[in-house]
Short mmCIF file of C-alpha atoms and ligand atoms in Angstrom, two decimals:
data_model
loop_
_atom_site.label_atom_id
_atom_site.label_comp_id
_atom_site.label_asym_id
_atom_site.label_seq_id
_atom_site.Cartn_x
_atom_site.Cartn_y
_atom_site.Cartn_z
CA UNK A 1 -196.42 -160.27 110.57
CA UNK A 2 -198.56 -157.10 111.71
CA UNK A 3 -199.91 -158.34 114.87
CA UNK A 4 -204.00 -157.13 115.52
CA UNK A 5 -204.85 -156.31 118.90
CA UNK A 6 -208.52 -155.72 120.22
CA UNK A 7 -207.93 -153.02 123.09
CA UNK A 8 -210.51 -150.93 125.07
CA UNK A 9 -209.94 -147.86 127.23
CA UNK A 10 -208.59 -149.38 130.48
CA UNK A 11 -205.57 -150.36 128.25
CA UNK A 12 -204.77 -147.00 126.44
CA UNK A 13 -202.17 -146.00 129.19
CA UNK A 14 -200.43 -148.74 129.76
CA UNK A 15 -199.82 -149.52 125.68
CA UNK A 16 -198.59 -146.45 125.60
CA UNK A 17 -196.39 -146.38 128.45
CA UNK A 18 -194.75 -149.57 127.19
CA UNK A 19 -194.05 -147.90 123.76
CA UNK A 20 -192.99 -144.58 124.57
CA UNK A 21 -190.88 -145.59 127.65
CA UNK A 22 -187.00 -145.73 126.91
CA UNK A 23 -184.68 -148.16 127.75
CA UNK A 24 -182.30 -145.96 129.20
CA UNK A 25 -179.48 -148.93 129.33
CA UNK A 26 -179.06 -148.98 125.67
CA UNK A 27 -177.76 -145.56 125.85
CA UNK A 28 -175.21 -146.18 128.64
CA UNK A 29 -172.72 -147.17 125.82
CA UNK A 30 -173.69 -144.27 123.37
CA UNK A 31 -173.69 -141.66 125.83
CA UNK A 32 -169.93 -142.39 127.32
CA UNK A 33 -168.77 -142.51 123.72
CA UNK A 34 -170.20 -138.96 122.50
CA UNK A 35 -169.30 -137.61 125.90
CA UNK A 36 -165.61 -138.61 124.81
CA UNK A 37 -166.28 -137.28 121.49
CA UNK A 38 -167.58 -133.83 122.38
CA UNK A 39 -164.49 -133.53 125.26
CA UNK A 40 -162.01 -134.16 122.95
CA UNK A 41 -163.38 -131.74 120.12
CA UNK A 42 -163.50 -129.00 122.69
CA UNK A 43 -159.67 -129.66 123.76
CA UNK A 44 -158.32 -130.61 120.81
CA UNK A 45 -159.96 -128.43 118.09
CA UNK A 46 -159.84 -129.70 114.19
CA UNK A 47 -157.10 -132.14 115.06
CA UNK A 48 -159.85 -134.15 117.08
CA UNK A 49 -162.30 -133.06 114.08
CA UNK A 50 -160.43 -135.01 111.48
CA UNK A 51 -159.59 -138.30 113.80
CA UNK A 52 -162.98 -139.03 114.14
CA UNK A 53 -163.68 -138.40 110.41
CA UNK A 54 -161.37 -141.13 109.68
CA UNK A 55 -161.70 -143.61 112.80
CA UNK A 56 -165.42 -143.39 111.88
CA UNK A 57 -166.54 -142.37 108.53
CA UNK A 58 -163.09 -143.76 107.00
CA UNK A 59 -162.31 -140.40 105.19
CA UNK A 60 -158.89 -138.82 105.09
CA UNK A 61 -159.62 -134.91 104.79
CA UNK A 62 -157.63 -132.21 105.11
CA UNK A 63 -160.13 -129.87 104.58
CA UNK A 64 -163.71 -129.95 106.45
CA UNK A 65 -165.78 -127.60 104.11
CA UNK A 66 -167.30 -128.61 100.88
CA UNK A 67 -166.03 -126.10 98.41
CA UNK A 68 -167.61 -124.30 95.13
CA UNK A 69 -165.87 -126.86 92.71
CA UNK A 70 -167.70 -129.81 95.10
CA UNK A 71 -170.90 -128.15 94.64
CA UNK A 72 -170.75 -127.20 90.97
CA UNK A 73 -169.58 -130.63 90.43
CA UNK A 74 -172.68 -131.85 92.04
CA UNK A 75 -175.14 -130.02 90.20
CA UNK A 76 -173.86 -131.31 86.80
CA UNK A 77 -174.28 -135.28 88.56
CA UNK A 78 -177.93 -135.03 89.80
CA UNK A 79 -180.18 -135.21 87.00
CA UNK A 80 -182.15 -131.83 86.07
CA UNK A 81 -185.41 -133.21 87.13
CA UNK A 82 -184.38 -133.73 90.34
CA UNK A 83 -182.91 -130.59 90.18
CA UNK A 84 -186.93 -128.64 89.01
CA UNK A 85 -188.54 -131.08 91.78
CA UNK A 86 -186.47 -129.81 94.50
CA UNK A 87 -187.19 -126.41 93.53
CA UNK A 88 -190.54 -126.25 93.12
CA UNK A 89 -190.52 -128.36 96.63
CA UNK A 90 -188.13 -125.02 97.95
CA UNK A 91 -190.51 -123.02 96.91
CA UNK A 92 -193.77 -125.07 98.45
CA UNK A 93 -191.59 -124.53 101.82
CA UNK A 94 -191.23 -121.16 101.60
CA UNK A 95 -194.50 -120.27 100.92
CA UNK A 96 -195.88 -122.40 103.73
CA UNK A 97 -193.42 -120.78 106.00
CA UNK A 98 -193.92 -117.39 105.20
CA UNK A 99 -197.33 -117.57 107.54
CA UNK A 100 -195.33 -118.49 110.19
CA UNK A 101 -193.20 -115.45 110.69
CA UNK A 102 -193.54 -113.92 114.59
CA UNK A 103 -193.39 -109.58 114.30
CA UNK A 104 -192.01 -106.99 116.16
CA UNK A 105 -195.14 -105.01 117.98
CA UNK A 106 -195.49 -102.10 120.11
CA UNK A 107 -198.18 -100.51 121.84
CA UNK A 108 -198.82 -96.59 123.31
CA UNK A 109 -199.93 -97.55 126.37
CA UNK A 110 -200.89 -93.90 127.85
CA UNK A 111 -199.13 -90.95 127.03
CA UNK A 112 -195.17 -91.46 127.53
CA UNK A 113 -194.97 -94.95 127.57
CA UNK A 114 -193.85 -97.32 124.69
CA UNK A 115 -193.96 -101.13 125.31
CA UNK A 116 -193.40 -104.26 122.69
CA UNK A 117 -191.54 -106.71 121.09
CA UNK A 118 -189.02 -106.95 119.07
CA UNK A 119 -188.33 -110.08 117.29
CA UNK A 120 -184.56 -110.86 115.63
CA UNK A 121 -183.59 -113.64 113.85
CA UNK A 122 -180.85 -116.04 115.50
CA UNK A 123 -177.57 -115.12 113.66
CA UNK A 124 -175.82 -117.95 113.65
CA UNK A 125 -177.23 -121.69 113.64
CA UNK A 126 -176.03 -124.79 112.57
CA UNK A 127 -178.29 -127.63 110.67
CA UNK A 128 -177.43 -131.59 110.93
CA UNK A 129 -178.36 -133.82 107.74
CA UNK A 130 -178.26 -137.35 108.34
CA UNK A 131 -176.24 -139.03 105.62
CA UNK A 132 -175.14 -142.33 107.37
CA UNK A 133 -177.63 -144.89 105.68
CA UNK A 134 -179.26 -143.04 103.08
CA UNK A 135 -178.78 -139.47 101.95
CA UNK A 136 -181.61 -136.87 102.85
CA UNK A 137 -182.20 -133.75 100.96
CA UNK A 138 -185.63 -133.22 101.78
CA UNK A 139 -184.27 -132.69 105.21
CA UNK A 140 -181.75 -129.95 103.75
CA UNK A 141 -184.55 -128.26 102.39
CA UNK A 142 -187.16 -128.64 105.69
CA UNK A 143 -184.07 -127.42 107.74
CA UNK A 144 -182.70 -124.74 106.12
CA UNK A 145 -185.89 -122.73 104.52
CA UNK A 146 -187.38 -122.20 107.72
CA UNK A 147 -184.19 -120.70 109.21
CA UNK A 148 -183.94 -118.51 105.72
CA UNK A 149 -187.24 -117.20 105.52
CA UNK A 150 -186.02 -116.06 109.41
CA UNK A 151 -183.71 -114.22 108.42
CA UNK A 152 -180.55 -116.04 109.81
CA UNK A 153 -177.33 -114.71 108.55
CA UNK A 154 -175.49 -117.65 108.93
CA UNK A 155 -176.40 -121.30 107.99
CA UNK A 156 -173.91 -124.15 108.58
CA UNK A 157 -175.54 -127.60 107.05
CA UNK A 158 -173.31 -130.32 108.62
CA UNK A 159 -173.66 -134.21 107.45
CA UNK A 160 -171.37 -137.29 107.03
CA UNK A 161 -168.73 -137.54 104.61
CA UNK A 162 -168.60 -140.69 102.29
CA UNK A 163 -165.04 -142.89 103.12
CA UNK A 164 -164.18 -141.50 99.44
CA UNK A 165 -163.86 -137.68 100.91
CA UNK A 166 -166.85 -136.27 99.18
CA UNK A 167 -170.86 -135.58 100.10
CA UNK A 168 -173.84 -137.00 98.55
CA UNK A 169 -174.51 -135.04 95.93
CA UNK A 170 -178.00 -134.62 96.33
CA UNK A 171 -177.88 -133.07 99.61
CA UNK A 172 -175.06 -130.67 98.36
CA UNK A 173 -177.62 -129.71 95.68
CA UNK A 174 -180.39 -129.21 97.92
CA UNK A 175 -178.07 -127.24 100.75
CA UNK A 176 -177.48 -124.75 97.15
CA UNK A 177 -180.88 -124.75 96.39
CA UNK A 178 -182.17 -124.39 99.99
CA UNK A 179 -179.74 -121.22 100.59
CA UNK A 180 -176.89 -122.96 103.28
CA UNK A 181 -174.04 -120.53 103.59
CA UNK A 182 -171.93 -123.20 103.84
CA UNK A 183 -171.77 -126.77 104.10
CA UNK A 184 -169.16 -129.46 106.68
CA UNK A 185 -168.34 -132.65 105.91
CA UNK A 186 -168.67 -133.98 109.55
CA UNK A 187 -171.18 -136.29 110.73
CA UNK A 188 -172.68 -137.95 113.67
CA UNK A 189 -171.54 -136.59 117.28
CA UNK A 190 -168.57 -135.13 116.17
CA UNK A 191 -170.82 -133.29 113.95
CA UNK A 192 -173.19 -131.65 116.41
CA UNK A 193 -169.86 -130.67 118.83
CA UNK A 194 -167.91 -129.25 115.73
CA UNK A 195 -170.98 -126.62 115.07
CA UNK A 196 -171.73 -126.21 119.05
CA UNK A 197 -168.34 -125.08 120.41
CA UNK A 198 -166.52 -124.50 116.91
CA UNK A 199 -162.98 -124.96 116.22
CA UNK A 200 -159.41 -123.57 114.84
CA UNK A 201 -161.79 -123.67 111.22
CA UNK A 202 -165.35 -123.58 112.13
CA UNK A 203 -167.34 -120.56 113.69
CA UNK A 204 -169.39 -122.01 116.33
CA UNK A 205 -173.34 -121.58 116.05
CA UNK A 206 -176.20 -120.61 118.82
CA UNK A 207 -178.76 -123.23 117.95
CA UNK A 208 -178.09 -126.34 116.56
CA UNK A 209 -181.38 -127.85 114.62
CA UNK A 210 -181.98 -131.38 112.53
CA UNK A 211 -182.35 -135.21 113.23
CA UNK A 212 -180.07 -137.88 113.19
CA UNK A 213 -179.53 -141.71 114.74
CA UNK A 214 -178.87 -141.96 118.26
CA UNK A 215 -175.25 -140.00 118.10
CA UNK A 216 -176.35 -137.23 117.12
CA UNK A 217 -179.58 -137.20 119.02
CA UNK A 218 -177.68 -137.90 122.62
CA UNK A 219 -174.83 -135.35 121.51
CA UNK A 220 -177.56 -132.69 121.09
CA UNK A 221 -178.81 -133.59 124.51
CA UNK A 222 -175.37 -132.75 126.08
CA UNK A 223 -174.41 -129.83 124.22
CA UNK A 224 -177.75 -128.16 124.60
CA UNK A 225 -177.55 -125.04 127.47
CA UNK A 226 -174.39 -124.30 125.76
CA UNK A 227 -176.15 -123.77 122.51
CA UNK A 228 -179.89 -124.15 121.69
CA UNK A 229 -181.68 -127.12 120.34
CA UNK A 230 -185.01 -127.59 118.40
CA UNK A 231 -185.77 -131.41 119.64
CA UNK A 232 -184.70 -134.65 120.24
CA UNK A 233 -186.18 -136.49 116.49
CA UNK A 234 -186.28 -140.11 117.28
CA UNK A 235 -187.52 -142.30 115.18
CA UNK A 236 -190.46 -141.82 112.85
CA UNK A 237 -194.10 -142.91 113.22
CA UNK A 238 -196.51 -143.12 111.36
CA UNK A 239 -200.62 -143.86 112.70
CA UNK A 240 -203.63 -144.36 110.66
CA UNK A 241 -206.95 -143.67 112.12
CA UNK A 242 -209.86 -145.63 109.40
CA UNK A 243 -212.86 -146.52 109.86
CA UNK A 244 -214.68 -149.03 107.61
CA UNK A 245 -214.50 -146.75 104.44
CA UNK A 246 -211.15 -146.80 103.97
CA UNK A 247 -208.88 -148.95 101.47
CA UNK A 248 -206.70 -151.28 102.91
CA UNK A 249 -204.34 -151.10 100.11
CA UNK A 250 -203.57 -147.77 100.81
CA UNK A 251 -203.31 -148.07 104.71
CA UNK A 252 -200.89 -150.82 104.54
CA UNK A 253 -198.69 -148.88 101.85
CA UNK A 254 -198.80 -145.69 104.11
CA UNK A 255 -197.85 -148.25 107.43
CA UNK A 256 -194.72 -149.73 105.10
CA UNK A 257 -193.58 -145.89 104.01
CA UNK A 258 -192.78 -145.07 107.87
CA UNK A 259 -191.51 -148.38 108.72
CA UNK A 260 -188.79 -148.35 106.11
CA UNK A 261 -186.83 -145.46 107.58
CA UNK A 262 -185.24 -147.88 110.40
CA UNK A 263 -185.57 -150.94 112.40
CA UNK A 264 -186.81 -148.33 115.31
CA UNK A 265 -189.74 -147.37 113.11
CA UNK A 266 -193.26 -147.86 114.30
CA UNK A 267 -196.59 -147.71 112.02
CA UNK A 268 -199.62 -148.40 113.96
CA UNK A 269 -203.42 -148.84 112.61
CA UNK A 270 -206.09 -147.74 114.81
CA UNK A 271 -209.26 -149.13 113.84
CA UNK A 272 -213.15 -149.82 114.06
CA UNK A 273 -213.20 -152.77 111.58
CA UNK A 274 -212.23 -156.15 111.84
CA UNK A 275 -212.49 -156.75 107.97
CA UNK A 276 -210.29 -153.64 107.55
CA UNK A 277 -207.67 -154.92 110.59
CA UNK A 278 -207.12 -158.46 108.63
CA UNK A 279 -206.85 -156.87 105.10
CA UNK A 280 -204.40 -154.71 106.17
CA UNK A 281 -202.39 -157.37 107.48
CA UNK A 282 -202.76 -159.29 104.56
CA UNK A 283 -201.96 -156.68 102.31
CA UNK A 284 -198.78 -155.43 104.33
CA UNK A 285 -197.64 -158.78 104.15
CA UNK A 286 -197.92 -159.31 100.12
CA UNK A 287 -196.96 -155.48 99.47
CA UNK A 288 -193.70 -156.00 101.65
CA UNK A 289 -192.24 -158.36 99.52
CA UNK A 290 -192.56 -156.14 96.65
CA UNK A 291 -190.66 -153.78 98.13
CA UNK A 292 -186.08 -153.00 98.32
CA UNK A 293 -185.58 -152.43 101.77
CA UNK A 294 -187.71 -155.93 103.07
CA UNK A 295 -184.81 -156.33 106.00
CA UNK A 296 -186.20 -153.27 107.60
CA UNK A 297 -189.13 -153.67 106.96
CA UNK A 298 -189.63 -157.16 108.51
CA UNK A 299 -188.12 -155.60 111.77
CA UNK A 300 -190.16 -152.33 112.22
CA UNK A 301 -193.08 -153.85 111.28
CA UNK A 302 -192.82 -156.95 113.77
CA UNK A 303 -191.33 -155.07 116.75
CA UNK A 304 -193.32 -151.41 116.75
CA UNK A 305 -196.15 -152.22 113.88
CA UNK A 306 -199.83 -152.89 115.39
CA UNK A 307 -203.11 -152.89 114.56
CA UNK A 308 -205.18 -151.84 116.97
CA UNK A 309 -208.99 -152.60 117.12
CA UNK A 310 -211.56 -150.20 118.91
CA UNK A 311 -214.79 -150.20 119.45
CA UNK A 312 -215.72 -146.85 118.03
CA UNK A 313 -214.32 -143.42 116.79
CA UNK A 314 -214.59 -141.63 119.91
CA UNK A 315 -212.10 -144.68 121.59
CA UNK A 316 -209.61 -144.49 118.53
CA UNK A 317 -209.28 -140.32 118.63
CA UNK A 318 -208.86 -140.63 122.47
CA UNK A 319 -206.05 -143.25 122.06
CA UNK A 320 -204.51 -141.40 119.37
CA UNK A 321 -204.57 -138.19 121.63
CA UNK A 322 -202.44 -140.52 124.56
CA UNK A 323 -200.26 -141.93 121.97
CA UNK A 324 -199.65 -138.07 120.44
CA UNK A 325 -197.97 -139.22 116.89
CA UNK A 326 -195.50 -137.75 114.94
CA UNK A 327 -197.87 -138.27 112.12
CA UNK A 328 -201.46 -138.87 111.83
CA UNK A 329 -203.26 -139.78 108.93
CA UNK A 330 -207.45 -139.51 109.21
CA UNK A 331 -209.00 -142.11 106.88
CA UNK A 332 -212.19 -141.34 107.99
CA UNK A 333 -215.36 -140.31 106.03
CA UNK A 334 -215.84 -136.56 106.73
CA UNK A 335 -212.29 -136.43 108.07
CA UNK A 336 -212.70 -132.54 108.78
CA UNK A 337 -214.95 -133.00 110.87
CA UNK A 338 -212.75 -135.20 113.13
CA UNK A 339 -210.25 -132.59 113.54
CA UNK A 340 -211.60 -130.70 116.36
CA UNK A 341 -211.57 -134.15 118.28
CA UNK A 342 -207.05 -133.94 117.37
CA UNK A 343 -205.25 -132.73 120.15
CA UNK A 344 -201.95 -134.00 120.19
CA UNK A 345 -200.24 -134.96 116.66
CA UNK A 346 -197.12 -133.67 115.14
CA UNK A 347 -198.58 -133.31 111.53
CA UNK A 348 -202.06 -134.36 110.60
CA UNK A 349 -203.27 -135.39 107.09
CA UNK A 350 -206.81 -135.80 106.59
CA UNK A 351 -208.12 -138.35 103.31
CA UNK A 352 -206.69 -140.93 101.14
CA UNK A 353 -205.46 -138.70 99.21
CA UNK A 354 -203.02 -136.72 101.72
CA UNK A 355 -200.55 -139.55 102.39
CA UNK A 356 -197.67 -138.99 104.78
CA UNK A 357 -194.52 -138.89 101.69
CA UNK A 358 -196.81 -135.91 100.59
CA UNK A 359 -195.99 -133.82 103.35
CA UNK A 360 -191.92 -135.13 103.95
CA UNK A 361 -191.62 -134.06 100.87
CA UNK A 362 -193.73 -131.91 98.98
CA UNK A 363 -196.68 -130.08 100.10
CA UNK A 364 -194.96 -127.33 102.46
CA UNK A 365 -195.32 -128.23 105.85
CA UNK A 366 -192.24 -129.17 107.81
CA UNK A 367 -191.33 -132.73 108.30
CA UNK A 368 -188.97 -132.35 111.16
CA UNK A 369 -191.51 -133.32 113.79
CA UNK A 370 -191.95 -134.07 117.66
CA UNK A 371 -191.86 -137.81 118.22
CA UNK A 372 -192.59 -140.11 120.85
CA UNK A 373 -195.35 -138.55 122.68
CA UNK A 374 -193.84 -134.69 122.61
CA UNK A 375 -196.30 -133.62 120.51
CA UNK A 376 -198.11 -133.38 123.21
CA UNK A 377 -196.46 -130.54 124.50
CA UNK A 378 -193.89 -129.67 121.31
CA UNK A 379 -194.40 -128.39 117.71
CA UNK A 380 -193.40 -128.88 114.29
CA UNK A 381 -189.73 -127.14 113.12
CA UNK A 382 -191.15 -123.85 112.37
CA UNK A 383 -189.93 -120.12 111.46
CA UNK A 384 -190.43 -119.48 115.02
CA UNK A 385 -187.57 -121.85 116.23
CA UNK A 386 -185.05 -119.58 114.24
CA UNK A 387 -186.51 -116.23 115.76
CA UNK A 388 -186.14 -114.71 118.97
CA UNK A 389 -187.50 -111.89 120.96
CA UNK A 390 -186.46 -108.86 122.87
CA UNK A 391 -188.70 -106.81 125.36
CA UNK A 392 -188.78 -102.96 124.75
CA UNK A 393 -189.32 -100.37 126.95
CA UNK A 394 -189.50 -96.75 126.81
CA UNK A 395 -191.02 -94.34 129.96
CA UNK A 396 -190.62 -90.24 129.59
CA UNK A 397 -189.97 -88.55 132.67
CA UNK A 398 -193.85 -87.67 133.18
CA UNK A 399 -194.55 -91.49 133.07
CA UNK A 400 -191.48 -92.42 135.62
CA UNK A 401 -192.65 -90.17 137.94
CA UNK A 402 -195.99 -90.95 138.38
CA UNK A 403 -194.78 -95.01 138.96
CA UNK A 404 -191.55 -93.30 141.15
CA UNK A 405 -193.08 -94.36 144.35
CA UNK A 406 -194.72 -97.65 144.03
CA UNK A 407 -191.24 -98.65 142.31
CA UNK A 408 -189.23 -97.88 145.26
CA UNK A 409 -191.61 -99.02 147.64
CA UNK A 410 -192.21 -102.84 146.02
CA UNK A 411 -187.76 -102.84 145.91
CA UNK A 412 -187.75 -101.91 149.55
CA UNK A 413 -190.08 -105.00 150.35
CA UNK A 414 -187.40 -107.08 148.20
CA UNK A 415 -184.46 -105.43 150.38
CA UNK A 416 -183.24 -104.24 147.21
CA UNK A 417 -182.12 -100.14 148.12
CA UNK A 418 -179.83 -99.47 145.22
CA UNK A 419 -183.29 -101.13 142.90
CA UNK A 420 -184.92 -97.96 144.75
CA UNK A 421 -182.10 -95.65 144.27
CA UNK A 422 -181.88 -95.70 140.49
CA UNK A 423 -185.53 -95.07 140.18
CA UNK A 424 -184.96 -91.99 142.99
CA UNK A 425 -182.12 -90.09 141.92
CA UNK A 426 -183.91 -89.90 138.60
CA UNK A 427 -185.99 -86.85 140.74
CA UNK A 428 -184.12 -85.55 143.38
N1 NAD B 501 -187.26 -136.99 111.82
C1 NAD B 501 -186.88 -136.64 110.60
O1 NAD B 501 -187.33 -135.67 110.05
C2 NAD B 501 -185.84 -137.48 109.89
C3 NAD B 501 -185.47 -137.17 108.59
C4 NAD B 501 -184.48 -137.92 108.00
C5 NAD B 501 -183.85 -138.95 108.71
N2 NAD B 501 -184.26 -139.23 109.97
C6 NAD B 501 -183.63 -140.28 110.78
O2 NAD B 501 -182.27 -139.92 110.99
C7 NAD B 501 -181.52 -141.10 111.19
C8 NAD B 501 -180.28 -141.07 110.31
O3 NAD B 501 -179.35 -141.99 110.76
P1 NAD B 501 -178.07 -142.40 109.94
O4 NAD B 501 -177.26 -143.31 110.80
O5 NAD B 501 -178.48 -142.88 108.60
O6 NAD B 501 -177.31 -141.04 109.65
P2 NAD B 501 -176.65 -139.96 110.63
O7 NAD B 501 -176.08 -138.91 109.75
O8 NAD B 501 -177.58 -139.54 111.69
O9 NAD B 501 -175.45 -140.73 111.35
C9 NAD B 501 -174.27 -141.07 110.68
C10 NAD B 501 -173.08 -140.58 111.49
O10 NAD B 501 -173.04 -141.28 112.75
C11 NAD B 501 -171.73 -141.66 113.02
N3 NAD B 501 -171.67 -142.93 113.76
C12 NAD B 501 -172.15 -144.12 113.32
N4 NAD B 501 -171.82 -145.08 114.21
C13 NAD B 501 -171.11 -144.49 115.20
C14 NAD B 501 -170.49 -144.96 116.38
N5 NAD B 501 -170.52 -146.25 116.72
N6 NAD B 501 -169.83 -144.07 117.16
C15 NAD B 501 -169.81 -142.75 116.84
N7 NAD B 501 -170.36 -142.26 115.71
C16 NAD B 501 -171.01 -143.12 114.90
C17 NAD B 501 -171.07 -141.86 111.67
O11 NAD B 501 -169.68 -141.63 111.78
C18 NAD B 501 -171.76 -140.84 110.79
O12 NAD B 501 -171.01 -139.65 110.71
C19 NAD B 501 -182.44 -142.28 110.89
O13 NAD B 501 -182.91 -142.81 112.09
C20 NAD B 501 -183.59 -141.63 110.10
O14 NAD B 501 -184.83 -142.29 110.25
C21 NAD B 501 -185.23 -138.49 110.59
N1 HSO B 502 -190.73 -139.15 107.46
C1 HSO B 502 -189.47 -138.56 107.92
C2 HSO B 502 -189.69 -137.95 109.29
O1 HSO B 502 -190.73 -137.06 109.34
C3 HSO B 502 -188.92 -137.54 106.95
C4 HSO B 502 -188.48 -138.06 105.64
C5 HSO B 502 -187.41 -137.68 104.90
N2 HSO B 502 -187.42 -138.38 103.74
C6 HSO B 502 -188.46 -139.16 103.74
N3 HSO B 502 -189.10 -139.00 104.91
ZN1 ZN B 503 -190.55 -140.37 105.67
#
């Protein structure tokens, strides 16, 4: 059952502490396992690559890429509507992610002098699919566009293999479609330390990007300094902002989409209405048992699901902005005019008719997103994570000169003579 809550400001904090805080004890056990795994992947190469394979995903390989005749194979088994959708979804992406593109700049600042930026794509990076529970190819596509439309020359797509040796064919598909260069059969943390210090057969990559369950998640932590990371995904969330307008049906389908990711799931409704609070209860209740994966369900929805009741719009915007959402869905009349009031969300959809599974899948937008509370300092997977940027500088002689002094003089003050020297000899 969706449990309603009345709450008023004094309480904001502390609700939110209690959900966002981490029990660090339940990763005591993770993180002493992945620490083994990434050790032994580093010593030990493929050899360490392929043990895990089989001690965990129960697949005897001898062979950790995905080749052509895999991928051919999989486009004749995934039917050719899937096949348009994901396309036209590609191309949604793309577009979307075109406006995100950083450019090189300079400026003439005076005669002589040449300043700006040059921005270069990351060469090499590596993107993790999840493929343990279910298979995700809108993920492939969320992951991988971004880092093409960068310009990367490289793109490893890494996920799980089946225990039969081969890869969900809809992910292999969408890794084709999206653009991958190539494609790994390794999941989990054995995954993320295949692609972050390489091995006899794999090229190792500079930034590692995509979610996963808590293996991959903790073996991101560790490898990252060594490579670079986008973010730490956890588990998705989903709140609804409505105010007495809004149809409970629809809230309590949007609350159920989010929740049936994982157990870890949370949904929360923040609202002004009492009659809207115990319809949606109601009608999560009765829609749940319509509905394949109920197990889930009934856990995400018990442990993280709440409905929160506020006295007014200005209480439920300021308690959204504390909780800072991976997604936030405005069922509000006039919800454009509630967006100035949004500071911290991962991905906003305003009206009924912008529902969350719009945007992980279709619209453009990418739905690799901070969670728990780092949106309040963190952004969506964007262009920009796959770019990076190099300072130029160019001073004539003229220009040099006329800085020679006050150059030497502020790397005297630093004790720094031979700093002073190369500007010096450049006029004796
Ligand atoms: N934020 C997003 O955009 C987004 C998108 C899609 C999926 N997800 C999330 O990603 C997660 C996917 O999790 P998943 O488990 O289905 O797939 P996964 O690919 O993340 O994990 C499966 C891998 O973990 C390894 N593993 C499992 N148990 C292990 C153990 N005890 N020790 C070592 N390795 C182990 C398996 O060998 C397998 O290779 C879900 O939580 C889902 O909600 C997030
Ligand atoms: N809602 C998830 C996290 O943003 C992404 C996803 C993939 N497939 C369906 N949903
Ligand atoms: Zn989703």
């Amino acid at each position: 059952m969706l449990k309603i809550e009345s709450i008023d400001q004094n309480q904001f904090s502390t609700i939110i502490e209690e959900r966002t805080s981490r029990d660090s004890e339940t990763y005591e056990v993770i993180d002493e396992r992945v620490k083994n795994i990434i050790n032994s992947i580093r010593d030990r190469g493929d050899a360490a690559v392929f043990d895990y394979i089989e001690q965990l995903d129960g697949a005897k390989l001898d062979n950790l890429f995905v080749t052509e005749e895999e991928i051919n194979q999989a486009f004749e088994q995934v039917d050719d509507e899937l096949i348009d959708i994901l396309q036209e979804a590609r191309h949604n992406i793309d577009n979307y992610h075109r406006n995100q593109s950083e450019k090189s700049w300079y400026t003439n600042d005076g005669p002589g002098i040449w300043l700006g930026q040059q921005v270069t794509p990351i060469e090499r990076v590596g993107v993790y699919v999840p493929g343990g529970k279910a298979a995700y190819p809108s993920t492939v596509l969320m992951n991988v566009v971004p880092a093409k439309v960068a310009g990367v020359e490289s793109i490893t797509v890494t996920t799980p293999v089946q225990a039969d040796g081969k890869v969900n064919p809809n992910t292999l598909v969408a890794a084709s479609i999206a653009g991958a260069d190539q494609i790994l059969k390794v999941g989990g943390a054995h995954g993320i330390a295949t692609l972050a210090y390489g091995t006899e057969s794999v090229n190792k990559v500079y930034k590692i990007v995509g979610p996963g369950n808590a293996y991959v998640a903790r073996a991101k932590k560790f490898v990252f300094g060594d490579v670079d990371i986008d973010m730490i995904a956890g588990p998705s969330e989903v709140c609804v902002i409505a105010d007495d307008q809004a149809e409970p049906k629809l809230i309590a389908a949007d609350l159920l989409a989010q929740a049936e990711h994982d157990e870890l799931a949370s949904s929360i409704l923040v609202t002004t209405s009492k009659r809207i609070a115990n319809e949606v209860q109601q009608e999560v209740e009765t829609q749940t048992k319509n509905l394949s994966r109920k197990e889930i369900l009934d856990v995400s929805i018990t442990k993280q699901g709440r409905i929160y009741l506020v006295d007014d719009l200005e209480n439920a915007f300021e308690f959204v902005n504390e909780l800072a959402p991976e997604h936030l869905e405005v069922l509000v009349e006039q919800p454009f005019e509630q967006l100035p009031k949004i500071k911290n969300a991962g991905a906003i959809f305003l009206g009924s008719y912008s529902p969350e599974p719009l945007g992980d899948y279709f619209a453009g937008p990418n739905h690799t997103l901070p969670t728990n509370g780092t949106a309040k300092f963190s952004s969506p997977l964007g262009v920009y994570d796959f770019q990076k940027k190099s300072s130029v500088i160019y001073y004539d002689k003229q220009s040099l000169e006329q800085v020679n002094q006050k150059i030497q003089k502020f790397a005297e003050a630093e004790g720094l003579d031979a700093h002073a020297a190369s500007i010096r000899k450049r006029f004796e």
